Amino acid sequence: MRTRVALIGLLALALTGCTPAAPSPSTERGWPTSIAAIGHSGLTGYDSDSDKPGEDAKTNSWATGTNPDVGSIYERFLELDPAIEGHYMNAAVGGSDVDDLPAQVTAELQENPLPDLWIIQTVDNDVQCSDEDAANEVAYGTKITAVLQSIVDAVPHAKIYVVPTPVTWQLFTNVQAQRSELVQQYAGTGVCDVFDAEGSQRPEAIAHRQEVTDAYSAQLRKACEQFPGCVDGEPEIRSLKIDIDDLAADGAHFTISGLTKMAEAAWAHIRDLG
């Protein structure tokens, strides 16, 4: 009976001129069919368009942008599999902290097809640089775990790539020191102010800021480790080498060249997630 049914099926295909659809490269290689990006302005291309200073430029996003000069993760997968064309959404919003991520997840889950690669850039806006950090770090860990769980509950086969603060604070400070306006902007007497009033670096503040950032990143890594499909991108991103041309005018975001470096560093890991 099975043989007869199979023959009937083949005959029907022949009569209609149809052939069975071949599996897409995405299915065969484990590449994503849709990409989601959530987090803060590190994902929005903020301040990277010289014609629109101080604004988002999501076409320049290192995760989902369509500017070929950046070579985003989306563009790189598009070169491998045209079936992913147009299947991406960037719900990241400047200034977002971990409390803003659930709403961004909800927005992404309205997409069709559901995103099966999630890129999350977080931590920076959660750092308090105050006595509140010790308690907030633990709360952050609980909240980011819940965010990851909500993604996996909705898309069990999802791959998740999490990104904490890129580059070390010492390198950031060394690069910022090359512009006098940035030295003035980031000078102060607070525990995380990396320059003093005379423009000299404050080693204790740089070390403290790195220590606090690392504590949040550890919570992110711990949360990620609970989910088999989650990968922590910190090793690649932390070792990123930037120079003054990679910093946008505000000194806190990346130019096209900096965003390209972000994409290249992340791609080395993301391309193997399948």
PDB file of C-alpha atoms in Angstrom:
ATOM      1  CA  MET A   1       0.000   0.000   0.000  1.00  0.00           C
ATOM      2  CA  ARG A   2       2.807   2.440   0.859  1.00  0.00           C
ATOM      3  CA  THR A   3       4.454   1.769  -2.510  1.00  0.00           C
ATOM      4  CA  ARG A   4       1.191   2.441  -4.331  1.00  0.00           C
ATOM      5  CA  VAL A   5       0.617   5.708  -2.436  1.00  0.00           C
ATOM      6  CA  ALA A   6       4.158   6.813  -3.205  1.00  0.00           C
ATOM      7  CA  LEU A   7       3.723   6.036  -6.908  1.00  0.00           C
ATOM      8  CA  ILE A   8       0.437   7.937  -6.999  1.00  0.00           C
ATOM      9  CA  GLY A   9       2.148  10.909  -5.389  1.00  0.00           C
ATOM     10  CA  LEU A  10       4.946  10.888  -7.939  1.00  0.00           C
ATOM     11  CA  LEU A  11       2.475  10.559 -10.795  1.00  0.00           C
ATOM     12  CA  ALA A  12       0.531  13.554  -9.524  1.00  0.00           C
ATOM     13  CA  LEU A  13       3.707  15.613  -9.416  1.00  0.00           C
ATOM     14  CA  ALA A  14       4.594  14.598 -12.937  1.00  0.00           C
ATOM     15  CA  LEU A  15       1.127  15.471 -14.253  1.00  0.00           C
ATOM     16  CA  THR A  16       1.164  18.899 -12.653  1.00  0.00           C
ATOM     17  CA  GLY A  17       4.702  19.644 -13.745  1.00  0.00           C
ATOM     18  CA  CYS A  18       5.794  20.128 -10.137  1.00  0.00           C
ATOM     19  CA  THR A  19       8.907  18.840  -8.427  1.00  0.00           C
ATOM     20  CA  PRO A  20       9.454  18.451  -4.694  1.00  0.00           C
ATOM     21  CA  ALA A  21      10.871  21.619  -3.142  1.00  0.00           C
ATOM     22  CA  ALA A  22      14.524  21.309  -2.274  1.00  0.00           C
ATOM     23  CA  PRO A  23      15.464  22.194   1.284  1.00  0.00           C
ATOM     24  CA  SER A  24      16.916  25.679   1.617  1.00  0.00           C
ATOM     25  CA  PRO A  25      20.546  26.178   2.632  1.00  0.00           C
ATOM     26  CA  SER A  26      19.199  27.525   5.942  1.00  0.00           C
ATOM     27  CA  THR A  27      17.586  24.172   6.714  1.00  0.00           C
ATOM     28  CA  GLU A  28      20.573  22.131   5.620  1.00  0.00           C
ATOM     29  CA  ARG A  29      23.287  24.210   7.277  1.00  0.00           C
ATOM     30  CA  GLY A  30      21.474  25.436  10.363  1.00  0.00           C
ATOM     31  CA  TRP A  31      21.618  29.057   9.230  1.00  0.00           C
ATOM     32  CA  PRO A  32      18.897  31.365  10.561  1.00  0.00           C
ATOM     33  CA  THR A  33      15.684  32.036   8.680  1.00  0.00           C
ATOM     34  CA  SER A  34      15.099  35.304  10.561  1.00  0.00           C
ATOM     35  CA  ILE A  35      17.193  37.530  12.833  1.00  0.00           C
ATOM     36  CA  ALA A  36      16.113  39.544  15.867  1.00  0.00           C
ATOM     37  CA  ALA A  37      18.128  42.276  17.589  1.00  0.00           C
ATOM     38  CA  ILE A  38      17.230  43.639  21.014  1.00  0.00           C
ATOM     39  CA  GLY A  39      19.066  45.872  23.437  1.00  0.00           C
ATOM     40  CA  HIS A  40      20.351  49.426  23.516  1.00  0.00           C
ATOM     41  CA  SER A  41      21.918  51.947  21.126  1.00  0.00           C
ATOM     42  CA  GLY A  42      24.919  49.741  20.491  1.00  0.00           C
ATOM     43  CA  LEU A  43      22.629  47.945  18.038  1.00  0.00           C
ATOM     44  CA  THR A  44      20.976  50.987  16.463  1.00  0.00           C
ATOM     45  CA  GLY A  45      23.951  52.548  14.683  1.00  0.00           C
ATOM     46  CA  TYR A  46      23.502  55.613  16.885  1.00  0.00           C
ATOM     47  CA  ASP A  47      25.626  58.625  15.854  1.00  0.00           C
ATOM     48  CA  SER A  48      27.230  56.680  12.994  1.00  0.00           C
ATOM     49  CA  ASP A  49      25.716  58.780  10.196  1.00  0.00           C
ATOM     50  CA  SER A  50      27.617  62.052   9.868  1.00  0.00           C
ATOM     51  CA  ASP A  51      24.630  63.587   8.104  1.00  0.00           C
ATOM     52  CA  LYS A  52      22.402  62.812  11.109  1.00  0.00           C
ATOM     53  CA  PRO A  53      24.525  63.325  14.227  1.00  0.00           C
ATOM     54  CA  GLY A  54      23.000  62.195  17.492  1.00  0.00           C
ATOM     55  CA  GLU A  55      20.423  59.990  15.785  1.00  0.00           C
ATOM     56  CA  ASP A  56      19.886  56.293  15.227  1.00  0.00           C
ATOM     57  CA  ALA A  57      21.009  54.871  11.889  1.00  0.00           C
ATOM     58  CA  LYS A  58      19.738  51.305  11.949  1.00  0.00           C
ATOM     59  CA  THR A  59      20.914  50.732   8.390  1.00  0.00           C
ATOM     60  CA  ASN A  60      24.387  50.835   9.956  1.00  0.00           C
ATOM     61  CA  SER A  61      23.603  48.346  12.726  1.00  0.00           C
ATOM     62  CA  TRP A  62      26.347  45.741  13.042  1.00  0.00           C
ATOM     63  CA  ALA A  63      23.628  43.130  13.657  1.00  0.00           C
ATOM     64  CA  THR A  64      20.850  43.825  11.153  1.00  0.00           C
ATOM     65  CA  GLY A  65      21.983  46.773   9.046  1.00  0.00           C
ATOM     66  CA  THR A  66      21.814  46.862   5.270  1.00  0.00           C
ATOM     67  CA  ASN A  67      24.720  49.225   4.647  1.00  0.00           C
ATOM     68  CA  PRO A  68      27.274  47.136   2.715  1.00  0.00           C
ATOM     69  CA  ASP A  69      30.087  49.225   4.210  1.00  0.00           C
ATOM     70  CA  VAL A  70      29.317  47.665   7.601  1.00  0.00           C
ATOM     71  CA  GLY A  71      28.801  44.070   6.566  1.00  0.00           C
ATOM     72  CA  SER A  72      26.267  43.253   9.274  1.00  0.00           C
ATOM     73  CA  ILE A  73      25.465  39.769  10.515  1.00  0.00           C
ATOM     74  CA  TYR A  74      22.255  39.903   8.463  1.00  0.00           C
ATOM     75  CA  GLU A  75      24.130  40.883   5.296  1.00  0.00           C
ATOM     76  CA  ARG A  76      26.655  38.096   5.816  1.00  0.00           C
ATOM     77  CA  PHE A  77      23.929  35.467   6.149  1.00  0.00           C
ATOM     78  CA  LEU A  78      22.136  36.953   3.151  1.00  0.00           C
ATOM     79  CA  GLU A  79      25.212  36.250   1.046  1.00  0.00           C
ATOM     80  CA  LEU A  80      25.075  32.619   2.136  1.00  0.00           C
ATOM     81  CA  ASP A  81      21.326  32.149   1.747  1.00  0.00           C
ATOM     82  CA  PRO A  82      19.086  34.591  -0.204  1.00  0.00           C
ATOM     83  CA  ALA A  83      16.028  33.064   1.512  1.00  0.00           C
ATOM     84  CA  ILE A  84      16.681  35.228   4.569  1.00  0.00           C
ATOM     85  CA  GLU A  85      16.168  38.453   2.593  1.00  0.00           C
ATOM     86  CA  GLY A  86      13.996  40.903   4.524  1.00  0.00           C
ATOM     87  CA  HIS A  87      13.632  38.551   7.473  1.00  0.00           C
ATOM     88  CA  TYR A  88      15.061  40.629  10.272  1.00  0.00           C
ATOM     89  CA  MET A  89      13.829  43.075  12.885  1.00  0.00           C
ATOM     90  CA  ASN A  90      15.756  45.449  15.101  1.00  0.00           C
ATOM     91  CA  ALA A  91      13.714  46.383  18.154  1.00  0.00           C
ATOM     92  CA  ALA A  92      16.678  47.868  20.057  1.00  0.00           C
ATOM     93  CA  VAL A  93      16.093  51.290  21.611  1.00  0.00           C
ATOM     94  CA  GLY A  94      18.708  53.743  22.836  1.00  0.00           C
ATOM     95  CA  GLY A  95      18.962  53.954  26.601  1.00  0.00           C
ATOM     96  CA  SER A  96      17.420  50.542  27.168  1.00  0.00           C
ATOM     97  CA  ASP A  97      18.325  48.505  30.224  1.00  0.00           C
ATOM     98  CA  VAL A  98      17.306  44.976  31.151  1.00  0.00           C
ATOM     99  CA  ASP A  99      13.818  46.129  32.197  1.00  0.00           C
ATOM    100  CA  ASP A 100      13.124  47.242  28.626  1.00  0.00           C
ATOM    101  CA  LEU A 101      14.039  43.948  26.994  1.00  0.00           C
ATOM    102  CA  PRO A 102      10.765  42.031  27.606  1.00  0.00           C
ATOM    103  CA  ALA A 103       8.794  44.533  25.522  1.00  0.00           C
ATOM    104  CA  GLN A 104      11.372  44.247  22.745  1.00  0.00           C
ATOM    105  CA  VAL A 105      11.070  40.446  22.831  1.00  0.00           C
ATOM    106  CA  THR A 106       7.291  40.757  22.542  1.00  0.00           C
ATOM    107  CA  ALA A 107       7.674  43.014  19.504  1.00  0.00           C
ATOM    108  CA  GLU A 108      10.072  40.590  17.826  1.00  0.00           C
ATOM    109  CA  LEU A 109       7.703  37.661  18.400  1.00  0.00           C
ATOM    110  CA  GLN A 110       5.169  39.313  16.094  1.00  0.00           C
ATOM    111  CA  GLU A 111       7.504  38.584  13.173  1.00  0.00           C
ATOM    112  CA  ASN A 112       6.790  35.872  10.623  1.00  0.00           C
ATOM    113  CA  PRO A 113       8.772  33.694  10.494  1.00  0.00           C
ATOM    114  CA  LEU A 114       9.694  33.796  14.159  1.00  0.00           C
ATOM    115  CA  PRO A 115      13.326  34.832  14.592  1.00  0.00           C
ATOM    116  CA  ASP A 116      15.582  31.858  15.205  1.00  0.00           C
ATOM    117  CA  LEU A 117      18.732  33.940  15.739  1.00  0.00           C
ATOM    118  CA  TRP A 118      18.593  36.508  18.530  1.00  0.00           C
ATOM    119  CA  ILE A 119      21.336  39.082  19.045  1.00  0.00           C
ATOM    120  CA  ILE A 120      21.224  40.846  22.409  1.00  0.00           C
ATOM    121  CA  GLN A 121      23.489  43.746  23.386  1.00  0.00           C
ATOM    122  CA  THR A 122      23.040  44.661  27.018  1.00  0.00           C
ATOM    123  CA  VAL A 123      24.734  45.539  30.363  1.00  0.00           C
ATOM    124  CA  ASP A 124      25.936  49.127  29.721  1.00  0.00           C
ATOM    125  CA  ASN A 125      22.826  51.002  30.831  1.00  0.00           C
ATOM    126  CA  ASP A 126      22.349  48.758  33.856  1.00  0.00           C
ATOM    127  CA  VAL A 127      25.652  49.757  35.426  1.00  0.00           C
ATOM    128  CA  GLN A 128      24.956  52.248  38.225  1.00  0.00           C
ATOM    129  CA  CYS A 129      28.496  53.267  39.234  1.00  0.00           C
ATOM    130  CA  SER A 130      27.219  53.648  42.780  1.00  0.00           C
ATOM    131  CA  ASP A 131      26.661  51.691  45.980  1.00  0.00           C
ATOM    132  CA  GLU A 132      23.575  50.208  44.324  1.00  0.00           C
ATOM    133  CA  ASP A 133      25.561  48.036  41.918  1.00  0.00           C
ATOM    134  CA  ALA A 134      26.104  45.101  44.277  1.00  0.00           C
ATOM    135  CA  ALA A 135      22.369  44.510  44.647  1.00  0.00           C
ATOM    136  CA  ASN A 136      21.548  45.506  41.100  1.00  0.00           C
ATOM    137  CA  GLU A 137      23.983  42.973  39.622  1.00  0.00           C
ATOM    138  CA  VAL A 138      22.040  40.092  41.150  1.00  0.00           C
ATOM    139  CA  ALA A 139      18.720  41.574  40.060  1.00  0.00           C
ATOM    140  CA  TYR A 140      20.126  42.005  36.566  1.00  0.00           C
ATOM    141  CA  GLY A 141      21.065  38.331  36.468  1.00  0.00           C
ATOM    142  CA  THR A 142      17.555  37.277  37.444  1.00  0.00           C
ATOM    143  CA  LYS A 143      15.944  39.560  34.884  1.00  0.00           C
ATOM    144  CA  ILE A 144      18.183  38.657  31.945  1.00  0.00           C
ATOM    145  CA  THR A 145      17.623  34.967  32.709  1.00  0.00           C
ATOM    146  CA  ALA A 146      13.882  35.575  32.463  1.00  0.00           C
ATOM    147  CA  VAL A 147      14.379  37.358  29.119  1.00  0.00           C
ATOM    148  CA  LEU A 148      16.328  34.431  27.697  1.00  0.00           C
ATOM    149  CA  GLN A 149      13.738  31.991  29.039  1.00  0.00           C
ATOM    150  CA  SER A 150      10.931  33.900  27.323  1.00  0.00           C
ATOM    151  CA  ILE A 151      12.764  33.627  23.995  1.00  0.00           C
ATOM    152  CA  VAL A 152      13.388  29.900  24.378  1.00  0.00           C
ATOM    153  CA  ASP A 153       9.788  29.296  25.459  1.00  0.00           C
ATOM    154  CA  ALA A 154       8.557  30.943  22.260  1.00  0.00           C
ATOM    155  CA  VAL A 155      11.264  29.633  19.927  1.00  0.00           C
ATOM    156  CA  PRO A 156      12.724  26.454  21.464  1.00  0.00           C
ATOM    157  CA  HIS A 157      15.293  25.992  18.698  1.00  0.00           C
ATOM    158  CA  ALA A 158      16.500  29.613  18.858  1.00  0.00           C
ATOM    159  CA  LYS A 159      20.178  30.493  18.850  1.00  0.00           C
ATOM    160  CA  ILE A 160      21.015  33.449  21.086  1.00  0.00           C
ATOM    161  CA  TYR A 161      24.165  35.570  20.919  1.00  0.00           C
ATOM    162  CA  VAL A 162      24.620  37.896  23.895  1.00  0.00           C
ATOM    163  CA  VAL A 163      27.032  40.824  23.861  1.00  0.00           C
ATOM    164  CA  PRO A 164      28.127  42.801  26.928  1.00  0.00           C
ATOM    165  CA  THR A 165      30.180  46.015  26.902  1.00  0.00           C
ATOM    166  CA  PRO A 166      32.655  45.896  23.990  1.00  0.00           C
ATOM    167  CA  VAL A 167      36.352  46.635  24.476  1.00  0.00           C
ATOM    168  CA  THR A 168      38.074  47.159  27.828  1.00  0.00           C
ATOM    169  CA  TRP A 169      37.572  50.429  29.666  1.00  0.00           C
ATOM    170  CA  GLN A 170      41.306  51.059  29.597  1.00  0.00           C
ATOM    171  CA  LEU A 171      41.346  50.893  25.804  1.00  0.00           C
ATOM    172  CA  PHE A 172      38.222  53.045  25.576  1.00  0.00           C
ATOM    173  CA  THR A 173      39.883  55.625  27.815  1.00  0.00           C
ATOM    174  CA  ASN A 174      43.131  55.574  25.840  1.00  0.00           C
ATOM    175  CA  VAL A 175      41.219  56.249  22.633  1.00  0.00           C
ATOM    176  CA  GLN A 176      39.003  58.937  24.151  1.00  0.00           C
ATOM    177  CA  ALA A 177      42.137  60.679  25.437  1.00  0.00           C
ATOM    178  CA  GLN A 178      43.036  61.539  21.837  1.00  0.00           C
ATOM    179  CA  ARG A 179      40.205  64.071  21.646  1.00  0.00           C
ATOM    180  CA  SER A 180      40.239  66.991  24.063  1.00  0.00           C
ATOM    181  CA  GLU A 181      36.471  67.426  23.900  1.00  0.00           C
ATOM    182  CA  LEU A 182      35.954  63.826  25.003  1.00  0.00           C
ATOM    183  CA  VAL A 183      38.404  64.237  27.871  1.00  0.00           C
ATOM    184  CA  GLN A 184      36.347  67.174  29.115  1.00  0.00           C
ATOM    185  CA  GLN A 185      33.111  65.285  28.591  1.00  0.00           C
ATOM    186  CA  TYR A 186      34.188  62.271  30.646  1.00  0.00           C
ATOM    187  CA  ALA A 187      36.084  64.142  33.361  1.00  0.00           C
ATOM    188  CA  GLY A 188      34.865  64.272  36.945  1.00  0.00           C
ATOM    189  CA  THR A 189      35.343  63.053  40.469  1.00  0.00           C
ATOM    190  CA  GLY A 190      32.878  60.153  40.501  1.00  0.00           C
ATOM    191  CA  VAL A 191      33.933  56.557  41.020  1.00  0.00           C
ATOM    192  CA  CYS A 192      33.589  55.891  37.264  1.00  0.00           C
ATOM    193  CA  ASP A 193      34.857  59.191  35.822  1.00  0.00           C
ATOM    194  CA  VAL A 194      37.950  58.176  33.842  1.00  0.00           C
ATOM    195  CA  PHE A 195      39.573  61.642  33.592  1.00  0.00           C
ATOM    196  CA  ASP A 196      40.258  64.309  36.174  1.00  0.00           C
ATOM    197  CA  ALA A 197      39.788  68.058  35.700  1.00  0.00           C
ATOM    198  CA  GLU A 198      43.319  68.407  34.304  1.00  0.00           C
ATOM    199  CA  GLY A 199      42.666  65.733  31.691  1.00  0.00           C
ATOM    200  CA  SER A 200      44.766  63.011  33.274  1.00  0.00           C
ATOM    201  CA  GLN A 201      43.509  59.455  33.430  1.00  0.00           C
ATOM    202  CA  ARG A 202      42.205  58.182  36.768  1.00  0.00           C
ATOM    203  CA  PRO A 203      43.484  54.586  37.033  1.00  0.00           C
ATOM    204  CA  GLU A 204      41.409  53.722  40.090  1.00  0.00           C
ATOM    205  CA  ALA A 205      38.207  54.878  38.392  1.00  0.00           C
ATOM    206  CA  ILE A 206      39.049  52.964  35.204  1.00  0.00           C
ATOM    207  CA  ALA A 207      39.734  49.817  37.225  1.00  0.00           C
ATOM    208  CA  HIS A 208      36.537  50.254  39.236  1.00  0.00           C
ATOM    209  CA  ARG A 209      34.425  50.746  36.135  1.00  0.00           C
ATOM    210  CA  GLN A 210      35.929  47.610  34.602  1.00  0.00           C
ATOM    211  CA  GLU A 211      35.315  45.645  37.795  1.00  0.00           C
ATOM    212  CA  VAL A 212      31.668  46.676  37.951  1.00  0.00           C
ATOM    213  CA  THR A 213      31.134  46.013  34.253  1.00  0.00           C
ATOM    214  CA  ASP A 214      32.739  42.593  34.608  1.00  0.00           C
ATOM    215  CA  ALA A 215      30.376  41.747  37.463  1.00  0.00           C
ATOM    216  CA  TYR A 216      27.327  42.434  35.286  1.00  0.00           C
ATOM    217  CA  SER A 217      28.919  40.561  32.389  1.00  0.00           C
ATOM    218  CA  ALA A 218      29.436  37.578  34.683  1.00  0.00           C
ATOM    219  CA  GLN A 219      25.711  37.586  35.461  1.00  0.00           C
ATOM    220  CA  LEU A 220      24.956  37.677  31.739  1.00  0.00           C
ATOM    221  CA  ARG A 221      27.331  34.782  31.102  1.00  0.00           C
ATOM    222  CA  LYS A 222      25.826  32.779  33.974  1.00  0.00           C
ATOM    223  CA  ALA A 223      22.337  33.311  32.552  1.00  0.00           C
ATOM    224  CA  CYS A 224      23.451  32.359  29.050  1.00  0.00           C
ATOM    225  CA  GLU A 225      25.041  29.129  30.281  1.00  0.00           C
ATOM    226  CA  GLN A 226      21.628  27.879  31.372  1.00  0.00           C
ATOM    227  CA  PHE A 227      20.448  27.631  27.759  1.00  0.00           C
ATOM    228  CA  PRO A 228      22.117  25.249  25.274  1.00  0.00           C
ATOM    229  CA  GLY A 229      21.411  27.568  22.337  1.00  0.00           C
ATOM    230  CA  CYS A 230      22.978  30.626  23.956  1.00  0.00           C
ATOM    231  CA  VAL A 231      26.514  31.830  23.273  1.00  0.00           C
ATOM    232  CA  ASP A 232      28.379  34.551  25.163  1.00  0.00           C
ATOM    233  CA  GLY A 233      30.198  36.827  22.723  1.00  0.00           C
ATOM    234  CA  GLU A 234      32.346  38.524  25.350  1.00  0.00           C
ATOM    235  CA  PRO A 235      35.688  36.897  24.406  1.00  0.00           C
ATOM    236  CA  GLU A 236      35.519  38.177  20.815  1.00  0.00           C
ATOM    237  CA  ILE A 237      33.993  41.547  21.637  1.00  0.00           C
ATOM    238  CA  ARG A 238      36.238  42.265  24.622  1.00  0.00           C
ATOM    239  CA  SER A 239      39.347  41.692  22.523  1.00  0.00           C
ATOM    240  CA  LEU A 240      38.166  44.189  19.883  1.00  0.00           C
ATOM    241  CA  LYS A 241      40.895  46.649  18.910  1.00  0.00           C
ATOM    242  CA  ILE A 242      39.637  50.152  18.176  1.00  0.00           C
ATOM    243  CA  ASP A 243      41.274  53.470  17.364  1.00  0.00           C
ATOM    244  CA  ILE A 244      40.102  57.055  17.284  1.00  0.00           C
ATOM    245  CA  ASP A 245      38.506  56.697  13.843  1.00  0.00           C
ATOM    246  CA  ASP A 246      36.198  54.014  15.243  1.00  0.00           C
ATOM    247  CA  LEU A 247      34.625  56.329  17.830  1.00  0.00           C
ATOM    248  CA  ALA A 248      31.618  58.465  16.925  1.00  0.00           C
ATOM    249  CA  ALA A 249      31.483  62.139  17.873  1.00  0.00           C
ATOM    250  CA  ASP A 250      29.922  61.377  21.263  1.00  0.00           C
ATOM    251  CA  GLY A 251      32.853  59.134  22.200  1.00  0.00           C
ATOM    252  CA  ALA A 252      30.562  56.345  23.396  1.00  0.00           C
ATOM    253  CA  HIS A 253      29.364  54.800  20.125  1.00  0.00           C
ATOM    254  CA  PHE A 254      31.001  53.509  16.982  1.00  0.00           C
ATOM    255  CA  THR A 255      31.458  54.918  13.500  1.00  0.00           C
ATOM    256  CA  ILE A 256      31.044  52.783  10.376  1.00  0.00           C
ATOM    257  CA  SER A 257      34.568  51.405  10.824  1.00  0.00           C
ATOM    258  CA  GLY A 258      33.920  50.544  14.462  1.00  0.00           C
ATOM    259  CA  LEU A 259      30.609  48.868  13.663  1.00  0.00           C
ATOM    260  CA  THR A 260      32.362  46.882  10.940  1.00  0.00           C
ATOM    261  CA  LYS A 261      34.844  45.622  13.524  1.00  0.00           C
ATOM    262  CA  MET A 262      31.953  44.627  15.782  1.00  0.00           C
ATOM    263  CA  ALA A 263      30.319  42.671  12.956  1.00  0.00           C
ATOM    264  CA  GLU A 264      33.573  40.946  12.047  1.00  0.00           C
ATOM    265  CA  ALA A 265      34.284  39.927  15.631  1.00  0.00           C
ATOM    266  CA  ALA A 266      30.765  38.624  16.204  1.00  0.00           C
ATOM    267  CA  TRP A 267      30.621  36.829  12.848  1.00  0.00           C
ATOM    268  CA  ALA A 268      33.566  34.650  13.793  1.00  0.00           C
ATOM    269  CA  HIS A 269      31.321  33.076  16.424  1.00  0.00           C
ATOM    270  CA  ILE A 270      27.808  33.482  15.044  1.00  0.00           C
ATOM    271  CA  ARG A 271      28.512  31.779  11.713  1.00  0.00           C
ATOM    272  CA  ASP A 272      29.198  28.544  13.591  1.00  0.00           C
ATOM    273  CA  LEU A 273      26.071  28.601  15.778  1.00  0.00           C
ATOM    274  CA  GLY A 274      24.181  26.281  13.450  1.00  0.00           C
TER     275      GLY A 274
END
